[in-house]
XYZ file of C-alpha atoms in Angstrom:
671
model
C -6.856 -67.261 55.146
C -10.063 -69.025 56.469
C -10.010 -73.105 55.782
C -12.871 -75.447 56.533
C -13.064 -79.078 56.624
C -14.606 -81.302 54.496
C -18.274 -81.631 55.989
C -18.326 -77.834 56.673
C -17.213 -76.899 53.027
C -19.926 -79.469 51.975
C -22.355 -78.110 53.752
C -21.723 -74.784 52.406
C -22.236 -75.638 49.115
C -25.183 -77.079 49.766
C -26.552 -73.635 51.288
C -25.134 -72.229 48.471
C -26.789 -74.056 45.916
C -30.309 -73.508 47.738
C -30.395 -70.000 47.948
C -29.830 -70.127 43.899
C -32.760 -72.205 43.300
C -34.759 -70.129 45.608
C -33.888 -67.104 43.380
C -34.587 -68.959 40.761
C -38.133 -70.140 41.661
C -38.791 -66.498 42.582
C -37.820 -64.997 39.202
C -39.678 -67.677 37.139
C -42.836 -66.874 39.879
C -42.771 -63.313 38.544
C -42.416 -63.721 35.383
C -45.558 -65.767 34.904
C -47.562 -63.286 36.733
C -46.047 -60.715 33.544
C -47.409 -63.038 30.903
C -50.595 -63.387 32.315
C -51.301 -59.607 31.735
C -50.121 -59.568 27.780
C -52.902 -59.303 25.180
C -53.495 -61.968 22.970
C -51.914 -61.459 19.032
C -54.795 -61.271 17.108
C -54.661 -62.848 13.605
C -54.215 -60.116 10.648
C -54.398 -60.999 7.159
C -51.118 -59.566 5.697
C -52.652 -58.830 2.433
C -55.277 -56.505 4.004
C -52.656 -54.730 5.633
C -50.755 -54.355 2.520
C -53.584 -53.200 0.190
C -56.009 -51.326 2.387
C -59.097 -50.462 0.635
C -59.923 -46.957 -0.300
C -62.521 -44.925 -2.253
C -63.430 -41.248 -2.717
C -67.532 -41.317 -3.072
C -67.618 -37.252 -3.127
C -65.847 -35.188 -6.097
C -65.073 -31.686 -4.263
C -65.368 -28.875 -7.494
C -65.915 -25.340 -7.565
C -68.904 -23.405 -7.512
C -71.004 -23.698 -10.484
C -74.514 -21.897 -10.273
C -75.541 -24.101 -13.527
C -75.891 -20.784 -15.639
C -74.696 -20.253 -18.642
C -74.270 -16.018 -18.886
C -71.298 -14.089 -19.910
C -71.234 -10.301 -19.906
C -71.567 -8.859 -23.253
C -68.311 -6.656 -24.592
C -68.586 -2.530 -25.079
C -70.757 -1.305 -27.774
C -68.787 -0.818 -31.052
C -68.807 2.552 -31.848
C -68.880 4.325 -35.674
C -67.547 7.715 -36.823
C -64.171 9.722 -37.626
C -61.634 9.436 -34.779
C -62.184 13.001 -33.360
C -65.746 11.402 -32.223
C -64.185 9.135 -30.226
C -64.805 9.930 -26.188
C -61.031 10.899 -24.623
C -62.068 8.487 -21.864
C -61.610 5.095 -23.678
C -57.771 6.604 -23.826
C -56.143 6.749 -20.327
C -52.164 8.221 -20.361
C -50.206 10.222 -18.165
C -47.920 12.903 -19.890
C -44.158 12.234 -19.595
C -40.754 13.608 -20.844
C -40.523 11.950 -24.126
C -40.402 13.044 -27.931
C -43.701 11.989 -29.271
C -44.269 8.934 -31.033
C -47.233 6.932 -32.757
C -49.536 5.234 -30.438
C -52.414 2.712 -32.264
C -54.461 1.164 -29.482
C -55.486 -1.815 -30.477
C -59.312 -2.638 -30.417
C -60.868 -5.982 -30.273
C -62.324 -7.222 -33.242
C -65.831 -6.498 -32.750
C -65.148 -2.825 -31.736
C -62.918 -1.746 -34.501
C -64.285 1.683 -35.476
C -63.945 2.728 -39.121
C -61.151 4.643 -38.482
C -59.059 5.942 -35.551
C -55.606 7.447 -34.858
C -53.790 9.591 -32.464
C -50.496 10.620 -30.952
C -49.491 10.567 -27.636
C -46.571 12.464 -25.621
C -44.813 10.424 -23.016
C -42.593 12.319 -20.694
C -40.346 10.679 -17.950
C -38.032 12.195 -15.501
C -34.422 11.376 -14.942
C -32.820 11.993 -11.609
C -29.127 12.836 -12.153
C -27.152 13.411 -8.760
C -24.422 16.134 -9.169
C -21.235 14.819 -7.693
C -19.784 16.784 -4.263
C -15.948 17.864 -3.756
C -13.893 15.422 -2.487
C -10.378 16.235 -0.251
C -8.382 13.985 1.168
C -5.349 15.940 3.727
C -2.703 13.345 4.836
C 0.400 14.086 7.082
C 2.298 11.260 8.319
C 5.430 11.693 10.116
C 8.187 9.128 11.888
C 11.139 10.206 14.073
C 13.587 7.794 15.671
C 16.858 8.837 17.547
C 18.691 5.470 18.191
C 22.549 6.591 18.660
C 23.865 3.657 20.830
C 26.687 2.982 22.868
C 28.383 -0.114 23.734
C 31.571 -1.748 24.877
C 32.099 -5.441 24.473
C 34.962 -8.241 25.250
C 37.393 -8.142 27.688
C 39.249 -4.925 26.570
C 39.589 -3.279 29.705
C 39.333 0.166 27.520
C 36.418 2.832 27.256
C 35.988 4.457 23.698
C 34.759 7.998 24.167
C 34.921 9.817 20.636
C 33.369 13.361 20.087
C 29.398 12.904 19.656
C 28.193 13.264 16.079
C 25.981 16.007 15.814
C 22.673 16.052 12.985
C 23.478 19.861 11.940
C 25.279 19.278 8.712
C 22.679 16.554 7.860
C 20.106 18.681 8.315
C 21.517 21.324 6.336
C 21.971 19.265 3.343
C 18.348 18.389 3.499
C 17.307 21.879 3.686
C 19.438 22.561 0.646
C 17.701 19.661 -1.121
C 14.249 20.708 -0.376
C 15.359 24.444 -1.515
C 16.566 23.260 -4.694
C 13.445 21.890 -5.873
C 11.014 24.595 -7.471
C 7.780 23.235 -5.985
C 9.675 22.460 -2.120
C 8.219 25.497 -0.520
C 4.553 24.924 -1.450
C 1.933 25.232 1.351
C -0.975 23.529 1.631
C -4.267 25.346 0.474
C -6.856 26.235 2.809
C -9.707 27.289 0.269
C -10.389 27.247 -3.843
C -8.550 30.518 -4.135
C -5.437 29.495 -2.447
C -5.328 26.042 -4.551
C -5.481 28.234 -7.881
C -3.045 30.354 -6.797
C -0.765 27.363 -5.587
C -1.366 25.411 -9.137
C -0.723 28.909 -10.867
C 3.022 29.251 -8.833
C 3.924 25.817 -9.022
C 3.683 26.330 -12.655
C 5.517 29.553 -12.953
C 8.336 28.319 -10.571
C 8.764 24.972 -12.800
C 8.863 27.242 -15.864
C 11.496 29.300 -14.561
C 13.569 26.792 -12.741
C 17.393 26.656 -14.092
C 20.000 24.594 -13.051
C 23.006 26.094 -11.631
C 25.904 25.282 -13.475
C 28.608 26.043 -11.024
C 26.566 23.988 -8.199
C 28.003 20.856 -7.110
C 24.402 19.300 -7.846
C 23.773 17.296 -10.890
C 20.914 18.155 -12.500
C 18.691 16.960 -15.194
C 15.746 19.182 -16.547
C 13.014 17.745 -19.120
C 9.781 20.031 -20.070
C 7.563 19.294 -22.760
C 3.934 20.031 -23.017
C 3.499 16.105 -22.870
C 6.080 13.691 -21.700
C 5.937 10.219 -22.504
C 8.291 7.193 -21.257
C 10.212 6.335 -18.264
C 13.516 8.044 -17.489
C 16.518 6.712 -15.040
C 18.985 8.840 -13.860
C 18.037 11.199 -16.513
C 18.188 8.642 -19.535
C 15.434 7.926 -20.990
C 15.059 4.028 -21.138
C 12.392 1.130 -22.118
C 11.879 -0.423 -18.805
C 12.253 0.463 -15.254
C 14.606 -1.297 -12.697
C 12.446 -3.486 -10.500
C 13.080 -2.932 -6.656
C 13.206 -6.384 -5.867
C 16.017 -6.696 -7.619
C 17.971 -4.505 -5.297
C 15.656 -4.941 -1.683
C 13.520 -7.814 -0.423
C 11.105 -6.701 2.023
C 10.611 -10.631 2.912
C 13.280 -12.671 4.440
C 11.176 -15.643 5.438
C 12.584 -18.303 2.966
C 16.230 -16.558 3.519
C 15.439 -17.663 7.176
C 13.975 -20.744 6.389
C 16.649 -21.948 4.377
C 19.425 -20.529 7.424
C 17.770 -22.720 9.742
C 18.344 -25.512 7.546
C 21.960 -24.968 7.429
C 22.521 -24.046 10.912
C 24.237 -26.279 13.026
C 24.868 -23.594 16.175
C 28.051 -22.451 17.620
C 29.399 -25.016 19.334
C 30.577 -28.651 18.775
C 32.513 -31.572 19.909
C 35.658 -31.769 18.708
C 37.736 -34.604 17.594
C 39.155 -35.453 21.127
C 36.262 -34.926 22.568
C 36.052 -31.342 24.331
C 33.250 -28.584 23.122
C 34.735 -26.044 20.653
C 32.941 -22.606 20.445
C 33.086 -21.017 17.426
C 35.125 -17.372 18.199
C 33.295 -14.468 16.178
C 32.532 -10.890 16.402
C 29.728 -9.542 14.335
C 28.151 -5.796 14.431
C 25.383 -4.769 12.496
C 25.187 -1.128 13.090
C 23.588 -0.033 9.727
C 21.151 -2.033 7.601
C 18.223 0.558 8.328
C 15.112 0.921 5.996
C 12.961 3.698 5.797
C 10.217 3.602 3.041
C 7.119 6.124 1.988
C 5.045 5.033 -0.206
C 1.574 6.774 -1.620
C -0.664 5.825 -4.146
C -3.529 7.772 -5.099
C -5.956 6.921 -7.825
C -8.533 9.788 -8.915
C -11.172 8.621 -10.756
C -13.820 11.010 -9.372
C -15.747 12.548 -12.296
C -15.245 12.820 -16.246
C -17.020 13.246 -19.216
C -17.006 11.642 -22.966
C -17.073 15.195 -23.940
C -16.108 18.409 -21.769
C -17.002 21.684 -22.664
C -14.801 24.684 -20.888
C -16.035 27.995 -20.903
C -12.899 29.835 -19.539
C -9.040 28.296 -19.491
C -7.174 25.138 -19.220
C -4.213 25.014 -17.021
C -2.639 21.434 -16.561
C 0.602 20.696 -14.768
C 2.302 17.752 -14.201
C 5.725 17.659 -12.606
C 8.162 15.102 -10.806
C 11.038 15.979 -8.698
C 13.204 13.848 -7.003
C 16.582 14.569 -5.011
C 19.458 12.024 -3.807
C 21.888 13.233 -1.509
C 24.155 10.500 -0.323
C 27.584 11.391 1.922
C 29.449 8.179 2.298
C 33.067 9.013 3.325
C 34.644 6.562 5.323
C 37.864 6.072 7.243
C 38.631 2.337 7.871
C 41.762 0.835 9.544
C 44.614 -0.731 7.379
C 44.236 -3.613 9.971
C 41.111 -4.760 7.743
C 42.050 -3.855 4.300
C 42.166 -7.444 3.204
C 38.326 -7.418 4.362
C 37.346 -4.803 1.615
C 37.615 -7.088 -1.295
C 33.742 -7.824 -1.868
C 32.592 -4.422 -0.311
C 29.100 -3.466 -2.215
C 28.479 -0.315 -4.254
C 26.089 2.062 -3.479
C 23.082 2.090 -5.969
C 21.261 5.495 -6.668
C 18.289 5.641 -8.676
C 15.979 8.508 -9.597
C 13.191 6.700 -11.988
C 10.136 8.543 -13.088
C 7.168 7.621 -15.497
C 4.803 9.995 -17.567
C 2.195 7.739 -19.183
C -1.298 8.919 -21.192
C -4.099 6.365 -21.664
C -6.537 7.579 -24.679
C -9.767 5.596 -24.090
C -11.419 6.776 -26.893
C -8.755 5.327 -29.256
C -9.734 2.285 -29.137
C -13.737 3.203 -29.951
C -15.281 1.796 -32.993
C -16.473 4.223 -35.563
C -19.978 4.542 -35.342
C -22.269 5.385 -38.769
C -24.053 8.608 -37.571
C -26.574 8.221 -40.444
C -27.633 4.362 -39.196
C -26.936 5.070 -35.330
C -28.496 8.582 -35.344
C -28.550 11.334 -32.433
C -30.090 11.249 -28.992
C -33.409 13.124 -29.108
C -33.399 13.543 -25.023
C -31.535 14.779 -22.364
C -31.395 14.901 -18.529
C -29.080 17.745 -16.880
C -28.004 18.125 -13.568
C -26.649 21.737 -12.328
C -23.503 22.363 -9.631
C -23.790 25.529 -8.005
C -20.237 27.071 -6.947
C -17.098 25.333 -7.808
C -16.111 21.455 -8.094
C -12.808 20.908 -6.192
C -10.974 17.273 -6.049
C -7.922 17.286 -4.019
C -5.545 14.876 -2.190
C -2.387 16.853 -0.343
C -0.209 13.923 0.946
C 3.327 14.523 2.681
C 5.214 11.514 4.329
C 8.266 12.425 6.421
C 11.124 9.988 7.858
C 13.711 10.799 10.047
C 16.275 8.726 11.822
C 19.762 8.935 14.049
C 21.563 6.103 14.252
C 24.885 7.031 14.997
C 26.702 4.643 16.907
C 29.640 4.390 19.315
C 30.924 1.080 20.196
C 34.247 -1.017 21.086
C 34.714 -4.169 20.189
C 37.075 -7.167 20.861
C 36.543 -11.180 20.684
C 36.135 -13.134 24.033
C 36.586 -16.724 22.101
C 32.721 -16.823 22.105
C 30.014 -15.955 19.811
C 29.174 -12.420 19.597
C 26.553 -10.635 18.176
C 25.396 -6.713 18.460
C 22.527 -4.968 16.832
C 22.825 -1.442 16.981
C 21.051 -1.068 13.508
C 18.377 -2.720 11.512
C 15.747 -0.457 12.543
C 12.523 -0.029 10.169
C 10.179 2.731 9.304
C 7.578 2.511 6.691
C 4.688 5.610 5.883
C 2.009 3.635 3.627
C -1.003 5.894 1.795
C -3.432 4.626 -0.415
C -6.057 6.538 -1.748
C -9.506 5.089 -4.138
C -11.642 7.732 -5.282
C -14.353 6.184 -7.617
C -16.788 9.066 -8.644
C -19.334 9.777 -11.419
C -19.116 9.581 -15.335
C -21.346 11.774 -17.826
C -21.709 12.003 -21.437
C -21.171 15.952 -21.370
C -19.803 18.196 -19.063
C -19.741 21.924 -19.369
C -18.028 24.002 -16.911
C -18.901 27.546 -17.133
C -15.416 28.650 -15.105
C -11.634 27.359 -15.722
C -10.382 24.354 -15.483
C -7.014 23.886 -12.941
C -5.541 20.818 -12.851
C -2.275 19.912 -11.784
C -0.247 16.504 -10.081
C 2.892 17.078 -8.534
C 5.481 14.428 -6.875
C 8.439 15.398 -4.836
C 10.953 12.982 -3.402
C 14.106 13.495 -1.464
C 16.419 10.887 0.327
C 19.253 12.262 2.211
C 21.625 9.815 3.975
C 25.047 10.632 5.859
C 26.889 7.424 6.206
C 30.294 8.652 6.947
C 31.729 5.861 9.261
C 34.796 5.353 11.250
C 36.436 1.966 11.778
C 39.480 2.059 13.765
C 42.043 -0.439 15.779
C 44.518 -0.463 18.559
C 48.247 -0.858 17.637
C 47.838 -4.541 18.797
C 45.113 -5.694 17.021
C 45.215 -9.016 14.762
C 43.259 -11.568 13.882
C 43.800 -14.744 11.765
C 40.219 -15.630 11.405
C 37.955 -14.456 8.298
C 36.685 -11.045 7.996
C 34.659 -9.116 6.203
C 33.327 -5.317 6.479
C 30.538 -3.400 4.631
C 30.510 0.385 4.988
C 28.792 1.492 1.825
C 25.958 -0.825 0.029
C 23.645 1.746 0.410
C 20.148 1.926 -1.796
C 18.483 5.471 -2.577
C 15.338 4.964 -4.721
C 13.165 7.387 -6.152
C 10.531 6.157 -7.989
C 7.601 8.487 -9.497
C 4.761 7.533 -11.798
C 2.018 10.097 -13.138
C -0.977 8.446 -15.494
C -3.334 10.729 -16.978
C -6.468 9.183 -18.198
C -6.977 11.080 -21.295
C -5.157 11.673 -24.480
C -2.666 14.736 -24.854
C -4.169 16.057 -28.461
C -7.894 15.788 -27.300
C -7.996 19.733 -27.026
C -9.733 21.860 -29.338
C -11.597 25.474 -29.695
C -14.909 25.522 -28.012
C -17.516 25.932 -30.962
C -20.010 28.138 -30.919
C -23.195 25.721 -30.444
C -21.282 24.857 -27.205
C -20.969 28.238 -26.033
C -24.584 29.165 -26.867
C -25.864 26.211 -24.651
C -23.191 26.991 -21.918
C -25.049 30.369 -21.764
C -28.787 29.479 -21.783
C -27.629 26.781 -18.964
C -25.839 29.679 -17.154
C -29.477 31.422 -17.422
C -31.299 28.958 -16.170
C -32.672 27.237 -19.351
C -32.500 23.156 -19.812
C -32.321 23.190 -23.669
C -29.143 22.092 -25.817
C -28.683 23.096 -29.029
C -28.688 21.195 -31.867
C -25.345 21.363 -32.737
C -24.170 19.888 -29.102
C -26.909 16.906 -29.835
C -25.396 16.443 -33.336
C -21.605 16.185 -32.092
C -20.210 13.260 -33.478
C -19.337 11.843 -30.444
C -22.456 11.380 -29.083
C -24.199 9.412 -32.432
C -25.895 6.174 -31.498
C -26.656 7.104 -27.829
C -30.218 7.353 -27.072
C -30.010 10.240 -24.624
C -27.721 12.600 -22.539
C -26.434 12.536 -19.374
C -25.330 16.175 -18.672
C -23.537 17.641 -15.931
C -23.391 21.589 -15.813
C -20.667 23.270 -13.305
C -21.405 27.043 -12.782
C -17.750 27.621 -11.096
C -14.734 26.324 -11.938
C -13.246 22.681 -11.742
C -10.407 22.394 -9.774
C -8.484 18.759 -9.568
C -4.821 19.220 -7.156
C -3.048 16.008 -6.332
C 0.165 16.949 -4.191
C 2.423 14.250 -3.028
C 5.652 14.854 -1.096
C 8.091 12.318 0.573
C 11.507 12.530 2.264
C 13.625 10.205 3.845
C 16.215 11.684 6.242
C 18.959 9.339 7.657
C 22.207 9.732 9.901
C 24.354 6.834 9.910
C 27.787 7.562 10.594
C 29.105 4.980 13.303
C 32.497 5.233 15.186
C 33.811 1.753 15.584
C 36.941 0.948 17.825
C 38.482 -2.635 17.553
C 40.968 -4.191 20.542
C 42.093 -7.321 21.831
C 41.248 -9.153 25.042
C 43.559 -7.724 27.726
C 43.462 -10.887 29.688
C 43.801 -13.583 26.984
C 43.978 -12.446 23.020
C 41.757 -14.546 20.406
C 43.549 -14.219 17.362
C 41.730 -16.911 15.859
C 37.951 -15.151 15.643
C 36.117 -14.351 12.658
C 34.970 -10.925 12.186
C 31.837 -9.333 10.599
C 31.370 -5.579 10.444
C 28.255 -3.865 8.530
C 27.926 0.000 9.083
C 26.262 0.583 5.600
C 23.719 -1.509 3.841
C 20.870 1.428 4.647
C 17.647 1.635 2.085
C 16.072 4.766 1.523
C 12.732 4.418 -0.674
C 10.117 6.567 -1.894
C 7.253 5.490 -4.410
C 4.575 7.170 -5.475
C 2.141 6.923 -8.250
C -0.915 9.295 -9.351
C -3.487 7.777 -11.670
C -5.794 10.903 -12.589
C -9.130 10.560 -14.850
C -9.185 13.907 -16.987
C -11.262 12.843 -19.932
C -12.951 9.971 -21.854
C -12.790 11.423 -25.151
C -12.946 15.381 -26.447
C -12.054 18.326 -24.163
C -12.932 22.006 -26.079
C -11.586 25.133 -24.471
C -13.171 28.722 -24.837
C -10.473 30.422 -23.569
C -6.308 29.589 -23.140
C -4.958 26.661 -23.032
C -1.901 25.858 -20.629
C -0.148 22.345 -20.516
C 3.290 22.065 -18.948
C 5.218 18.745 -18.082
C 8.091 18.766 -15.927
C 10.479 16.331 -14.979
C 14.162 17.180 -12.637
C 16.333 14.659 -11.394
C 18.911 15.756 -9.233
C 21.590 14.258 -7.346
C 24.452 14.961 -4.748
C 26.745 12.487 -4.230
C 30.117 12.322 -1.812
C 31.673 9.198 -1.652
C 35.459 9.216 -0.920
C 36.353 6.195 1.200
C 39.871 6.053 2.602
C 40.956 2.749 2.950
C 44.142 1.999 4.685
C 44.050 5.638 5.923
C 45.879 6.555 9.474
C 42.933 9.199 10.482
C 40.721 6.105 11.711
C 43.643 4.882 14.056
C 44.877 7.956 15.228
C 41.102 9.120 16.412
C 40.891 5.705 18.050
C 43.762 5.998 20.043
C 43.171 9.705 20.976
C 39.632 8.640 22.210
C 40.453 5.375 24.064
C 41.187 5.799 27.629
C 43.067 2.971 29.593
C 41.089 2.068 32.611
C 43.223 1.820 36.164
C 45.365 -1.538 36.180
C 43.678 -2.303 39.269
C 40.314 -2.853 37.539
C 42.069 -5.479 35.486
C 43.547 -7.512 38.473
C 42.127 -10.736 39.990
C 39.678 -9.712 42.816
C 41.493 -9.933 46.486
C 40.898 -13.100 48.500
C 41.082 -11.213 51.777
C 37.307 -12.029 52.901
C 35.409 -10.508 55.512
C 35.229 -12.618 58.855
C 32.236 -14.980 58.129
C 32.362 -15.299 54.478
C 34.033 -17.975 52.514
C 35.443 -17.635 49.092
C 36.381 -20.848 47.490
C 39.631 -21.467 45.205
C 39.617 -22.048 42.098
C 40.364 -25.950 43.068
C 37.008 -25.627 44.756
C 34.685 -25.070 42.006
C 34.108 -26.891 38.858
C 36.689 -26.923 36.197
C 36.399 -24.214 32.971
C 33.834 -25.085 30.816
C 34.289 -24.228 27.336
C 30.768 -22.638 26.634
C 32.177 -20.044 28.780
C 28.828 -19.807 30.597
C 28.013 -18.219 33.865
C 29.931 -20.859 35.649
C 32.857 -20.743 33.612
C 36.343 -19.018 35.102
């Protein structure tokens, strides 16, 4: 820092003060120059600004020539009505029935008498429905046959591989048991009609073999109402949510709140690790879901000249083979083992929309006087053919031992889902006349096949003091089907003569309706009729086939750690808990009201529920231990010895004392 003497400092202050004064003088001079150019503010009266004077001396109006003139009206005409020139009445003929028309004349031109009638006609454009077809094929194949070896047991488990030949054989038998199991997808209207007739014949001829191991329930009737569960009529069907949950988010959130990890600090300050072994070799889920809502076309009155064939059928089959062989070493773990849940649920339902209609007084309401007709050449086809198939092989082989840490092995927990939803909304009419026949079929076939034959064996030295649980069953086989027809079962009647006469006229190219048709009580209160005429047949075929096949036969061996056995480990084994779910629903629109049939009327509804269950668990048997002992290969003892400490030249191998101490967490640095 530079210092100045007293005189130099005073001179510096003086120079600085002089510089500031010079700057102020320059600024003041510039300011005065600017003020000289600023205009003077005029004196303005504030009242004038607030209330400015306003006047409009000119008025803008429209053009007015000032001539009082109005054109005269038409000259009055006198005489009878037939003398009135036709040019005074303008109208265009429309397609409506006659009604009286009285023109309103001005008072100055009222004739002595005038009356006339006009025939007004209008055209109503009705669009005929087109055919609709949906073909769906959903397939899932999954092979998840795992092999795992966990823990320092020093063993190799090599049992004979499980093949799925028996599984496929029983699945083929389940399919052949159904009378509609061999139906082939039709490719033409003739094949569709033949398919419906074959299904009706096979369903009618089906008889259960009393010597067969299958348990079969059969119910036939012209109309089935209600819900059947495993062959019994019930008031309310069980809910799937009670037995299976698809959304586990809430459970996972709850588990997170209670989860504190698998390691904690003990009272002595050491780190303690939870020693446990958890295996999930099951918990597979296969789902087929199909919903068909066919509301394509219907009428308040349907007149069929030919035959009417209606077939509704539900065929459900469940097959479970759950023959487990479990070692006696884990016999105490089976106290709370869940059981298998098997359901065949079928519901037949009908909804009669005309039942809630209020009665109409035909004398007061009247009948329609006009109509519009649309014609469809050929056949009207409505078909939905859906097939859903899931196949999964999850035959796991593994050997487990505890290493004093938390071990979690997941070789199952697979999910396969086929889902289809169809909604068809089309046309409605007041009257539908079919020159041919009606073929109406709603068919649902559901099959579940599960092989869950597990083997859990133990080596002779296996033992544990910890808690244990094993679930080798707890499977869910669920078939649920619903057929809902809109149209009462008692809506059918013989075809009246006037409907047959009208059908013949329309078939010959006419467009008139018989008086008896117009005076049908179903049409009372309507102003006009919307009519659909089909020259050919009406074919309505809805077919849903769902199949789940799962092979989950696991072979598990339990052993001890070869170096240091951990007897206090907790064990949890899940080789079952599989879910096979089929859910199908068909909502079919038949009629809004009455149906007249000129030929033969055939109606059949069939319910078949079958099951084949083989569940004979062998708890504490010697078969599992013997199988494990035969399939276990003891590795060479040299593979269990520590690595040689003799190193190659130039390679340093630290001793146990050179590294860190053992870590209770048993991470990769631990010894």
